[in-house]
mmCIF file of N, CA and C in Angstrom:
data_model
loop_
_atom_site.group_PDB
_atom_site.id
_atom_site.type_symbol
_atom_site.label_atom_id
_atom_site.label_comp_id
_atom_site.label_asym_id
_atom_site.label_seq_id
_atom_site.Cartn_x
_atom_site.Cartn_y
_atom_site.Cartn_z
ATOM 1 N N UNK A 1 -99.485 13.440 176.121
ATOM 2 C CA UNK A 1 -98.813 14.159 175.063
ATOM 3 C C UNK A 1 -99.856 14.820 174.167
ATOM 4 N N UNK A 2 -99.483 16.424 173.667
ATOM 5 C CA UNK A 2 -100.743 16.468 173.006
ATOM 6 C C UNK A 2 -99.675 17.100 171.513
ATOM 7 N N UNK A 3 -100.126 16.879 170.184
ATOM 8 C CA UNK A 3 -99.732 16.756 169.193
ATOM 9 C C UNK A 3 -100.548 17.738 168.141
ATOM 10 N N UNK A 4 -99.982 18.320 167.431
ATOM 11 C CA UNK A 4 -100.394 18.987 166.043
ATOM 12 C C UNK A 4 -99.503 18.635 164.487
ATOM 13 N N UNK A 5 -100.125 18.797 163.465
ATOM 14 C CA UNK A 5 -99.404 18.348 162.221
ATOM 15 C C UNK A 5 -100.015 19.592 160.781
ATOM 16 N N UNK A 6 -98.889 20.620 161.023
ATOM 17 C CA UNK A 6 -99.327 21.754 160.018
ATOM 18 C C UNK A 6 -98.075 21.464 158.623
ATOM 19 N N UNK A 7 -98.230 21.691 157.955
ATOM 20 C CA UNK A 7 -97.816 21.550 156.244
ATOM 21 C C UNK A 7 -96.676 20.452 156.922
ATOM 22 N N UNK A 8 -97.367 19.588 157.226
ATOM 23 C CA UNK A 8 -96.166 18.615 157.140
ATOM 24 C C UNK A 8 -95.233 18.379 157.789
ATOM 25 N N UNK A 9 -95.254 19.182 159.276
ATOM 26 C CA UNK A 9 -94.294 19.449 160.153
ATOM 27 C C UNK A 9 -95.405 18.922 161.341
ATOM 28 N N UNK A 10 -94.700 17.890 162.229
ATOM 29 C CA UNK A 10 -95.104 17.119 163.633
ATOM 30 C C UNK A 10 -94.812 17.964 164.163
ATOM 31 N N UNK A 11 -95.854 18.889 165.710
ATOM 32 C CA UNK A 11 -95.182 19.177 167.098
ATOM 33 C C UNK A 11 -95.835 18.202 167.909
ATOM 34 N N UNK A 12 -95.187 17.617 168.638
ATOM 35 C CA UNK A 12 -95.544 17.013 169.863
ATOM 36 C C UNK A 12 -95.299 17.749 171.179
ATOM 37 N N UNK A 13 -95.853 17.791 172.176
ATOM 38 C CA UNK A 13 -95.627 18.829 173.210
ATOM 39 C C UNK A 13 -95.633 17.705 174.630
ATOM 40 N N UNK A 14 -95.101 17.354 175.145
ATOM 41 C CA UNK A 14 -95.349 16.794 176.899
ATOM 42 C C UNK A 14 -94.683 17.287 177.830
ATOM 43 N N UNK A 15 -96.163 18.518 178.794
ATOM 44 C CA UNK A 15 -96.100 19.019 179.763
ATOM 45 C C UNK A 15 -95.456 18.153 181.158
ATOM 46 N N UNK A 16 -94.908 18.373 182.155
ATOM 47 C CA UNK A 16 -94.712 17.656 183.028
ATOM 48 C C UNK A 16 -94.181 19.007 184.437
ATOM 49 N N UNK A 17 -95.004 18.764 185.011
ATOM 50 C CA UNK A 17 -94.973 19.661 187.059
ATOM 51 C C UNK A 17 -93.692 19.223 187.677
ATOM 52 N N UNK A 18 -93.147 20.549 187.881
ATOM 53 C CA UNK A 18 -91.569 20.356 188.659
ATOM 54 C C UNK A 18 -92.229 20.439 190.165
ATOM 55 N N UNK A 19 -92.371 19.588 190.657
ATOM 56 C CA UNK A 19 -92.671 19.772 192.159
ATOM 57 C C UNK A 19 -91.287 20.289 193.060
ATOM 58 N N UNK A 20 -90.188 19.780 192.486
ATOM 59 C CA UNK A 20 -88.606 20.617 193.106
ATOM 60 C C UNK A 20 -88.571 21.753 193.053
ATOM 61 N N UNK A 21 -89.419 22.390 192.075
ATOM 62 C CA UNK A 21 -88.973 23.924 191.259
ATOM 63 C C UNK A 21 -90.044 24.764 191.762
ATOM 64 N N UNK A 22 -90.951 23.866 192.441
ATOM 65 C CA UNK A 22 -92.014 24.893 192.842
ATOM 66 C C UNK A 22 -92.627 25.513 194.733
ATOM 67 N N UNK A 23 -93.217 26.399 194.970
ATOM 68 C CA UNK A 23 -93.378 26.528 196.213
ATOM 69 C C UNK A 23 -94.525 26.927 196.414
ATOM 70 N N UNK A 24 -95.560 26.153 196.414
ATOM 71 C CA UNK A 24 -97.266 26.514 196.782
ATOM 72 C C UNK A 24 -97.430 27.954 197.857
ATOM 73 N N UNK A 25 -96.278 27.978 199.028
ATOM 74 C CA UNK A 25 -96.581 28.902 199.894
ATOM 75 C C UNK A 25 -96.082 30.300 199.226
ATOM 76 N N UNK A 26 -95.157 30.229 198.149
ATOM 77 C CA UNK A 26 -95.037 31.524 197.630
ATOM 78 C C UNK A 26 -95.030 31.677 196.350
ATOM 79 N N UNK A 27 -96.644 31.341 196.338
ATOM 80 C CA UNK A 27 -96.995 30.941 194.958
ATOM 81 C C UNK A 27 -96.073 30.957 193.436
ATOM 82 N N UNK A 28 -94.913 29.783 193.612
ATOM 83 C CA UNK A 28 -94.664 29.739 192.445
ATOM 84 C C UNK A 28 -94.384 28.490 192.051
ATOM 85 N N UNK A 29 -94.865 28.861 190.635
ATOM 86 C CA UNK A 29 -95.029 26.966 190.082
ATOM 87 C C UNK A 29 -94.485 27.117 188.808
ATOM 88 N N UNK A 30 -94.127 25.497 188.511
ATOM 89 C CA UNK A 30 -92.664 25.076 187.412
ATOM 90 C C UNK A 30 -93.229 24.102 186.683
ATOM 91 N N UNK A 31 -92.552 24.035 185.290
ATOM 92 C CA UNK A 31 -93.139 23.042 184.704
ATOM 93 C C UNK A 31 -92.241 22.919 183.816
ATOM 94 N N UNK A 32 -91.766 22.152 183.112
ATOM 95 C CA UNK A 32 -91.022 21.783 182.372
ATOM 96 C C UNK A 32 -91.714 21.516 181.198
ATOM 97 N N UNK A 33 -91.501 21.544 180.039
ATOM 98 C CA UNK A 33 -92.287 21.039 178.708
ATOM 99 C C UNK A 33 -91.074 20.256 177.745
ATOM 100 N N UNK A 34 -91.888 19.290 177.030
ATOM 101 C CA UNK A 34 -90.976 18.463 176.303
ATOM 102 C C UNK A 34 -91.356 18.729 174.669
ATOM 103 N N UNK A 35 -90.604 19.212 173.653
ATOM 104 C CA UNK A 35 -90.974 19.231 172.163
ATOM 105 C C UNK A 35 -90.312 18.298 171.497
ATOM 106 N N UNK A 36 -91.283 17.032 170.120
ATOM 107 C CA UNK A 36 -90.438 17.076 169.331
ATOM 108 C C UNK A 36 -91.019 17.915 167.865
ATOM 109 N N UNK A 37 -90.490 17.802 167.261
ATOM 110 C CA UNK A 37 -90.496 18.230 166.193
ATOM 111 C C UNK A 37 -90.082 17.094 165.229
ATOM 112 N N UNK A 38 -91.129 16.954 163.885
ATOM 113 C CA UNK A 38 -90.935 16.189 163.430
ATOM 114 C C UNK A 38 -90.761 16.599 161.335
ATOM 115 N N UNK A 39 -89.975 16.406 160.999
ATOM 116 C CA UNK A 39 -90.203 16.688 159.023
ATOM 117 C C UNK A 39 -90.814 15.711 158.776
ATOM 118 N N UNK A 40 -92.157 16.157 158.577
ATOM 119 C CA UNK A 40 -92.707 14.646 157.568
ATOM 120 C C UNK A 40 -93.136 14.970 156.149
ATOM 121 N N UNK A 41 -92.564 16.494 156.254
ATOM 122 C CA UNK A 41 -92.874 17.078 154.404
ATOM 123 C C UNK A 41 -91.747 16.350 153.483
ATOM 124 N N UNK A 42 -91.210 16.523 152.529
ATOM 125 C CA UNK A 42 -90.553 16.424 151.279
ATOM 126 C C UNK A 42 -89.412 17.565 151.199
ATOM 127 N N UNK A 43 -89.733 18.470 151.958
ATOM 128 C CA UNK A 43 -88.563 19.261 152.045
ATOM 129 C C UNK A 43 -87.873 19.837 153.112
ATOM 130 N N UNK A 44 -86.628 20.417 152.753
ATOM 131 C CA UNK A 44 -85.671 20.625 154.290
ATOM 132 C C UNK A 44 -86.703 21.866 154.746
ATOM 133 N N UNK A 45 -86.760 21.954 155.977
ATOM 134 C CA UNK A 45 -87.154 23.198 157.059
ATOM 135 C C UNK A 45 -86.086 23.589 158.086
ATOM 136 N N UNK A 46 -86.098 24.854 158.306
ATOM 137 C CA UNK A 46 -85.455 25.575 159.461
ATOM 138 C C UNK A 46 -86.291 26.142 160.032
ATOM 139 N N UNK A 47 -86.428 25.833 161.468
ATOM 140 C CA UNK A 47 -87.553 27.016 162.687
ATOM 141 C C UNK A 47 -86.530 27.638 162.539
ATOM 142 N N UNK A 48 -87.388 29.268 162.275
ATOM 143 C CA UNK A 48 -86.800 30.744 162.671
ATOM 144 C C UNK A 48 -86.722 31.253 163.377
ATOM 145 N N UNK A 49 -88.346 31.094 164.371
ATOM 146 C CA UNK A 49 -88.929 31.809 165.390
ATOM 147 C C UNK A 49 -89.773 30.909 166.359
ATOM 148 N N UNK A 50 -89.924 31.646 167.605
ATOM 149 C CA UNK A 50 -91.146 30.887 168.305
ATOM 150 C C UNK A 50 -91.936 31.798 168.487
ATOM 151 N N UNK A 51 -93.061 31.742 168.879
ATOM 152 C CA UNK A 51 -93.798 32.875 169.167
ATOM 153 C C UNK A 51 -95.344 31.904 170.328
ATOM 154 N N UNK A 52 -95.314 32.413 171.027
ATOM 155 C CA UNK A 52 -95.860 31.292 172.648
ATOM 156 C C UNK A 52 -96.903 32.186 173.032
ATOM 157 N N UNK A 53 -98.230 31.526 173.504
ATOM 158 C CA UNK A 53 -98.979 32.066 174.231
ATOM 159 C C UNK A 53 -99.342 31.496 175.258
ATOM 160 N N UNK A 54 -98.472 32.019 176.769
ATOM 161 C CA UNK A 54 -98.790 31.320 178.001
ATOM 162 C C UNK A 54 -100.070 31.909 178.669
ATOM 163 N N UNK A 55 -101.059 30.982 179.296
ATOM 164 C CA UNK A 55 -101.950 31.529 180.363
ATOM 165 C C UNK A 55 -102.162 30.807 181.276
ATOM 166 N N UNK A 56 -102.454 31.870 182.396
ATOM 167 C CA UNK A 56 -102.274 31.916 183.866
ATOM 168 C C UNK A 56 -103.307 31.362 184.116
ATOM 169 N N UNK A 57 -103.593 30.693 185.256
ATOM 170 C CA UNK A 57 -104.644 30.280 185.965
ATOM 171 C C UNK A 57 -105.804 31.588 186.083
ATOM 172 N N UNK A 58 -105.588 32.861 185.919
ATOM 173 C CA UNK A 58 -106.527 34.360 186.070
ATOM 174 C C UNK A 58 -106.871 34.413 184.661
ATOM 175 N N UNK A 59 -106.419 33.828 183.396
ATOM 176 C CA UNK A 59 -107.061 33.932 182.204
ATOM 177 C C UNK A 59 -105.712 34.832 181.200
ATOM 178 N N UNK A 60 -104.898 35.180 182.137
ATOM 179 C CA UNK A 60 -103.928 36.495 181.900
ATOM 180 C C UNK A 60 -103.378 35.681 180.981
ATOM 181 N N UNK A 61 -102.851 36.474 179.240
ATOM 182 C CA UNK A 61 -101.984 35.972 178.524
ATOM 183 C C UNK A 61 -100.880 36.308 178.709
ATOM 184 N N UNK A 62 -99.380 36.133 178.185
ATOM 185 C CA UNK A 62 -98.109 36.420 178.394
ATOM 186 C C UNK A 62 -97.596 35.800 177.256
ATOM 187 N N UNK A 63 -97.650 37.095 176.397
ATOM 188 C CA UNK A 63 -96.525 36.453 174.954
ATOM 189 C C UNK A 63 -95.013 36.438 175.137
ATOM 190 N N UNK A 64 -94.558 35.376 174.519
ATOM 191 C CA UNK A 64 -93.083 35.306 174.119
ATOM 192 C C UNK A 64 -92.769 34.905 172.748
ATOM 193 N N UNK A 65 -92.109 35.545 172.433
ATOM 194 C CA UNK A 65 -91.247 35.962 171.134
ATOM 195 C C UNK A 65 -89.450 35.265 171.125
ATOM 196 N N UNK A 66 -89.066 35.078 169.898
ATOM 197 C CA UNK A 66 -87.969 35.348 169.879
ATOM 198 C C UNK A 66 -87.412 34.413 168.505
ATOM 199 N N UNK A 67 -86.067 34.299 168.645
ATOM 200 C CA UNK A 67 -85.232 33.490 167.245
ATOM 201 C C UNK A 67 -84.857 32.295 168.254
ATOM 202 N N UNK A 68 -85.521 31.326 167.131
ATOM 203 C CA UNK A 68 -85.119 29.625 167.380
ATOM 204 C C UNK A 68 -85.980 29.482 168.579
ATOM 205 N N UNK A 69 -85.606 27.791 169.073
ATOM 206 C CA UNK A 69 -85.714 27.347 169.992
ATOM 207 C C UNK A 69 -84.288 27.078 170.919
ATOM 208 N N UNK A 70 -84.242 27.059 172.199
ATOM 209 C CA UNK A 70 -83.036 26.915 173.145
ATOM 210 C C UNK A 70 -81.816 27.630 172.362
ATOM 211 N N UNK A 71 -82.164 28.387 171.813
ATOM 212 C CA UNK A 71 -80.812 28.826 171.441
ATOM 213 C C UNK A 71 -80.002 28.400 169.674
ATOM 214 N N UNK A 72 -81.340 27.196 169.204
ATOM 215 C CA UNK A 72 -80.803 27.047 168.436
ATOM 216 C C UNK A 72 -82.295 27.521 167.108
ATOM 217 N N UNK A 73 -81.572 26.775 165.399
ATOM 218 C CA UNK A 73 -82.324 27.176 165.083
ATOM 219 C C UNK A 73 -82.484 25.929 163.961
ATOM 220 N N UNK A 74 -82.848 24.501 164.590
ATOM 221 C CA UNK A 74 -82.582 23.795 163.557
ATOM 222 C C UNK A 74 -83.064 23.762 162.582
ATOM 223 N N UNK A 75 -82.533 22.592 161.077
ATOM 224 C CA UNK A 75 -82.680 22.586 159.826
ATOM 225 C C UNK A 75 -83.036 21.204 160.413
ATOM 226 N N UNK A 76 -83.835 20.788 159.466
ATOM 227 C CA UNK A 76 -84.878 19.235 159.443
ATOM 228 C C UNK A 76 -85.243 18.615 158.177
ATOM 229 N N UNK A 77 -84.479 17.846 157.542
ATOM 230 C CA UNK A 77 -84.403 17.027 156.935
ATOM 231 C C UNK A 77 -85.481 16.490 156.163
ATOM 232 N N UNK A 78 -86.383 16.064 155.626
ATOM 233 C CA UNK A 78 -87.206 15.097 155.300
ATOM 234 C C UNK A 78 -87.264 14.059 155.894
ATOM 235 N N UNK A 79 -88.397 13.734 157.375
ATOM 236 C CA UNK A 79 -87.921 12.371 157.927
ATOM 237 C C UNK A 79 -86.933 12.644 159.405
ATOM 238 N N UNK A 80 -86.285 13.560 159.609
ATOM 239 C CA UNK A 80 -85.354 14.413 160.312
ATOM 240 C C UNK A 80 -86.406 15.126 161.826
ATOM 241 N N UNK A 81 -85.920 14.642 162.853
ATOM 242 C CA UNK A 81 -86.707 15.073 163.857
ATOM 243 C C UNK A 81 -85.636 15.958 164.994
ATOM 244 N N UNK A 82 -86.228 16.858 165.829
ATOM 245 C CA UNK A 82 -85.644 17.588 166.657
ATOM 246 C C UNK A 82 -86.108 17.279 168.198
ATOM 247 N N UNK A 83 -85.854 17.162 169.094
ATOM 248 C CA UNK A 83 -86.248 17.282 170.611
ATOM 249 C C UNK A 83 -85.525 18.642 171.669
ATOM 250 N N UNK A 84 -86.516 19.137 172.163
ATOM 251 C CA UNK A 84 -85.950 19.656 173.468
ATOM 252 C C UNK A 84 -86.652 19.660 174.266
ATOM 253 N N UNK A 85 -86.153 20.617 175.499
ATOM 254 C CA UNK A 85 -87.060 20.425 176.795
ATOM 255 C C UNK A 85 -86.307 21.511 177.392
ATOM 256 N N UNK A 86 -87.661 22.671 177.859
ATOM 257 C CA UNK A 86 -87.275 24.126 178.249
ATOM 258 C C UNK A 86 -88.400 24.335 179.573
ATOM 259 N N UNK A 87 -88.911 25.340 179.927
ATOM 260 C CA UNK A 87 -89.846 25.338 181.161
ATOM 261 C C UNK A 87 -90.240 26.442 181.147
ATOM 262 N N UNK A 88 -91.060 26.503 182.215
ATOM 263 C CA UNK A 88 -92.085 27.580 182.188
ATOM 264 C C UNK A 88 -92.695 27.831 183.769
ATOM 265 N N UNK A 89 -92.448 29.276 184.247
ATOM 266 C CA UNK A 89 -92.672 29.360 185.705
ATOM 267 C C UNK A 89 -94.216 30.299 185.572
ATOM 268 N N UNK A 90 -95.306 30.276 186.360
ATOM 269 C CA UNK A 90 -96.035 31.031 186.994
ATOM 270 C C UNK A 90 -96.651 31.026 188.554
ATOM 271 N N UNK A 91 -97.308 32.077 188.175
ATOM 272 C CA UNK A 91 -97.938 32.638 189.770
ATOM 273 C C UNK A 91 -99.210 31.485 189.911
ATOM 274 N N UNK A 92 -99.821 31.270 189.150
ATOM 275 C CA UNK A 92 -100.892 30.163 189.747
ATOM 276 C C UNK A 92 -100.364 28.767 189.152
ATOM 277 N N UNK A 93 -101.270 28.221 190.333
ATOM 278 C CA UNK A 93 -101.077 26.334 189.894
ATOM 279 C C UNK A 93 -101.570 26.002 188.659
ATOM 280 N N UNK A 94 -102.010 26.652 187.853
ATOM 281 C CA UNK A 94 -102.093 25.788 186.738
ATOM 282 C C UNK A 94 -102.565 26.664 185.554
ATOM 283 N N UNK A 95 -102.633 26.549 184.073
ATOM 284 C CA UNK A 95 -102.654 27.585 183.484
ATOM 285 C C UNK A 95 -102.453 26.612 182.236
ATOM 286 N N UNK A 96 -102.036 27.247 181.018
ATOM 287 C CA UNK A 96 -101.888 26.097 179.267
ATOM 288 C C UNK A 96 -100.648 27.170 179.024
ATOM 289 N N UNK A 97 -100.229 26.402 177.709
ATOM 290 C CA UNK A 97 -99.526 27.108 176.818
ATOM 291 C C UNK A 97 -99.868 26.852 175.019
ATOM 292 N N UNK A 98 -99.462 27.628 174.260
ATOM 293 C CA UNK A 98 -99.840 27.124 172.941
ATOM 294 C C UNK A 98 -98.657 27.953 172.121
ATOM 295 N N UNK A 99 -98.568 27.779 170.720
ATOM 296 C CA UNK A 99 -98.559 28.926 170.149
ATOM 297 C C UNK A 99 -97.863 28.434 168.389
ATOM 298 N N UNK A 100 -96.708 29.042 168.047
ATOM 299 C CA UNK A 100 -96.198 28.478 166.710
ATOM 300 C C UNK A 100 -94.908 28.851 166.207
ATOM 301 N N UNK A 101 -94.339 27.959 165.901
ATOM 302 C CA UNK A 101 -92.545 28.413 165.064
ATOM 303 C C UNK A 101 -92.914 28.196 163.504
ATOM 304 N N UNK A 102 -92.441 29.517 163.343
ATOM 305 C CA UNK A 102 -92.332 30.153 161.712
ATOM 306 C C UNK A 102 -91.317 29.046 161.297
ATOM 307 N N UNK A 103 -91.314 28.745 160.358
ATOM 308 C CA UNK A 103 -90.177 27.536 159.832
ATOM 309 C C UNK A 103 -89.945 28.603 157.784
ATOM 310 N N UNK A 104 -88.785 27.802 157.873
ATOM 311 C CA UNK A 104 -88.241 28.585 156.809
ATOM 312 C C UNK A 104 -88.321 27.271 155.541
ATOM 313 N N UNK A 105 -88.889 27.093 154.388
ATOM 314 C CA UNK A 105 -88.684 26.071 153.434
ATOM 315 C C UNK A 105 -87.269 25.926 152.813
ATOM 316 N N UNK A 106 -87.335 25.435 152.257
ATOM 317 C CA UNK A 106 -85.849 25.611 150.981
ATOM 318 C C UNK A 106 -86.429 26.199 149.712
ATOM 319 N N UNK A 107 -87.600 26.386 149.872
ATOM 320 C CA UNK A 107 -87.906 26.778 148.648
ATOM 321 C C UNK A 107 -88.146 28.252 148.895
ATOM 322 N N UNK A 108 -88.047 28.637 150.080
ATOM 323 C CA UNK A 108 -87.282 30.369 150.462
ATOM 324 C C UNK A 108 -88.730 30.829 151.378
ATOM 325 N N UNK A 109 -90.327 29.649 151.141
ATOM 326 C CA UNK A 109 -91.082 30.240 151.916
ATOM 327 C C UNK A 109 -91.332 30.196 152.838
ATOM 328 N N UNK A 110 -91.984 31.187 153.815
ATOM 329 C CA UNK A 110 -91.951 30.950 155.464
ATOM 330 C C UNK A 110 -93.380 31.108 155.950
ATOM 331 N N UNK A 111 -93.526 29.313 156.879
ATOM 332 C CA UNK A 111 -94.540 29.375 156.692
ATOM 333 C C UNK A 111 -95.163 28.967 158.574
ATOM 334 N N UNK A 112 -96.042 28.931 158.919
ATOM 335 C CA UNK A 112 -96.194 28.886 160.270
ATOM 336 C C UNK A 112 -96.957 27.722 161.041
ATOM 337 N N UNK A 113 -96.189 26.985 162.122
ATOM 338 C CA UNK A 113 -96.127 25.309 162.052
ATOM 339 C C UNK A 113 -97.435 25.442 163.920
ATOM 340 N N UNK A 114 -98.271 24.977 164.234
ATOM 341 C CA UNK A 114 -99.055 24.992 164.830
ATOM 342 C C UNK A 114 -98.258 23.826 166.174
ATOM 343 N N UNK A 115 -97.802 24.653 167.649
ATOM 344 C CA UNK A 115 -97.726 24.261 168.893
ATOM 345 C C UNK A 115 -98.903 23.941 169.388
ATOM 346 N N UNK A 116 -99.330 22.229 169.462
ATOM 347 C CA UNK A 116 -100.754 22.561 170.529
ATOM 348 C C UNK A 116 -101.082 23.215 171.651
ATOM 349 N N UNK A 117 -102.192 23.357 172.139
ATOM 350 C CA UNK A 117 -102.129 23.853 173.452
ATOM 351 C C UNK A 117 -102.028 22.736 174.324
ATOM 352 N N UNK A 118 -101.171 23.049 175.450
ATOM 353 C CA UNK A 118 -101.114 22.136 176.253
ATOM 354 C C UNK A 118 -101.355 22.586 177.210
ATOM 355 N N UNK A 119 -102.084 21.659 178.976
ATOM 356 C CA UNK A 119 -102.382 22.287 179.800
ATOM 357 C C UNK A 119 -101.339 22.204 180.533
ATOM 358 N N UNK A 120 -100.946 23.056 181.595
ATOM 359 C CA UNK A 120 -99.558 23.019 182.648
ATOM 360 C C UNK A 120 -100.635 22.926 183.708
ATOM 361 N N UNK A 121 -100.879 22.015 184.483
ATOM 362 C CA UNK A 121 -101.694 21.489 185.660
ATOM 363 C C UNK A 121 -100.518 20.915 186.853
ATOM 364 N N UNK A 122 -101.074 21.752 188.170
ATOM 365 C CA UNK A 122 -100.096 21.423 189.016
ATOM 366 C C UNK A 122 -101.150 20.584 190.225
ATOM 367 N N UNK A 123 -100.421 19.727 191.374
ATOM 368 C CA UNK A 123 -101.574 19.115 192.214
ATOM 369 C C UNK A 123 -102.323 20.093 193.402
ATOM 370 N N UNK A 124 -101.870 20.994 192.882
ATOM 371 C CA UNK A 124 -102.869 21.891 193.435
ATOM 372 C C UNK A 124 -103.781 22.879 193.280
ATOM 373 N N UNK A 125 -104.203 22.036 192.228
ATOM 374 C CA UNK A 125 -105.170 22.607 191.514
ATOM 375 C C UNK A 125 -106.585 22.524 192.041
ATOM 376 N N UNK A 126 -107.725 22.885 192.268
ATOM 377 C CA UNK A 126 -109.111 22.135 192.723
ATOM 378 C C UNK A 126 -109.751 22.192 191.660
ATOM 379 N N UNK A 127 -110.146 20.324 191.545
ATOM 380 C CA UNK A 127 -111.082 19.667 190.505
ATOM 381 C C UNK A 127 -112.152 20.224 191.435
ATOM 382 N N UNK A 128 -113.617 20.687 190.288
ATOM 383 C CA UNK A 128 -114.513 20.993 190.483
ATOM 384 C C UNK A 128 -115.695 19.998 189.408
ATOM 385 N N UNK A 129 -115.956 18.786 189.748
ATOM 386 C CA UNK A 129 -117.057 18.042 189.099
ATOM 387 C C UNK A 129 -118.205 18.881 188.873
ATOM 388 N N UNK A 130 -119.113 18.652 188.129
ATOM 389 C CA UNK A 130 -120.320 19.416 187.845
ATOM 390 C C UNK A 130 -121.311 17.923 187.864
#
């Protein structure tokens, strides 16, 4: 699991390889990712936005944008935690993701909550020791 903690807001991130979802011979690979989200500030928050930076095993970035997560756009409590679990397809075996959801305060400001990077590693990857 890899974890970040910006103004007070937990992301936790755990990557996990769809070996069902994927097909080495035509190169495509799956991964599923797990978020929680955690309020550990003093005040209510709403994610607004996500905004994602996937990369490919070639170095290639691929932004994504948009409102909320899965469709939604929760409000978080003080103490108040969120979970989902969405996925992510590419052309090579293995590659990261990172990026950040704008969250909205109650106190009207909007401020921007840090996704770690996580690696998306598939078993077919080649370890190269040095």
């Amino acid at each position: 699991m890899y974890q970040a903690e910006t103004h007070g807001v937990r992301v936790t991130a755990a990557p996990k390889f769809m070996e069902g979802e994927s097909s080495h011979e035509q190169r495509r690979y799956f991964w599923a990712y797990s978020i929680e989200i955690v309020n550990l500030s003093l005040q209510t928050v709403q994610l607004m936005t996500r905004h994602w930076f996937i990369t490919d095993g070639r170095g290639e970035v691929h932004e994504v944008r948009g409102d909320g997560v899965i469709g939604q756009q929760p409000v978080l409590r003080p103490g108040e935690s969120f979970s989902y679990t969405s996925g992510c397809p590419l052309t090579t075996p293995d590659g990261s993701m990172s990026g950040f959801y704008a969250m909205l305060g109650e106190d009207g400001a909007i401020f921007d909550v840090v996704v770690p990077l996580f690696p998306l590693d598939s078993p077919y990857v080649k370890k190269v020791l040095h």
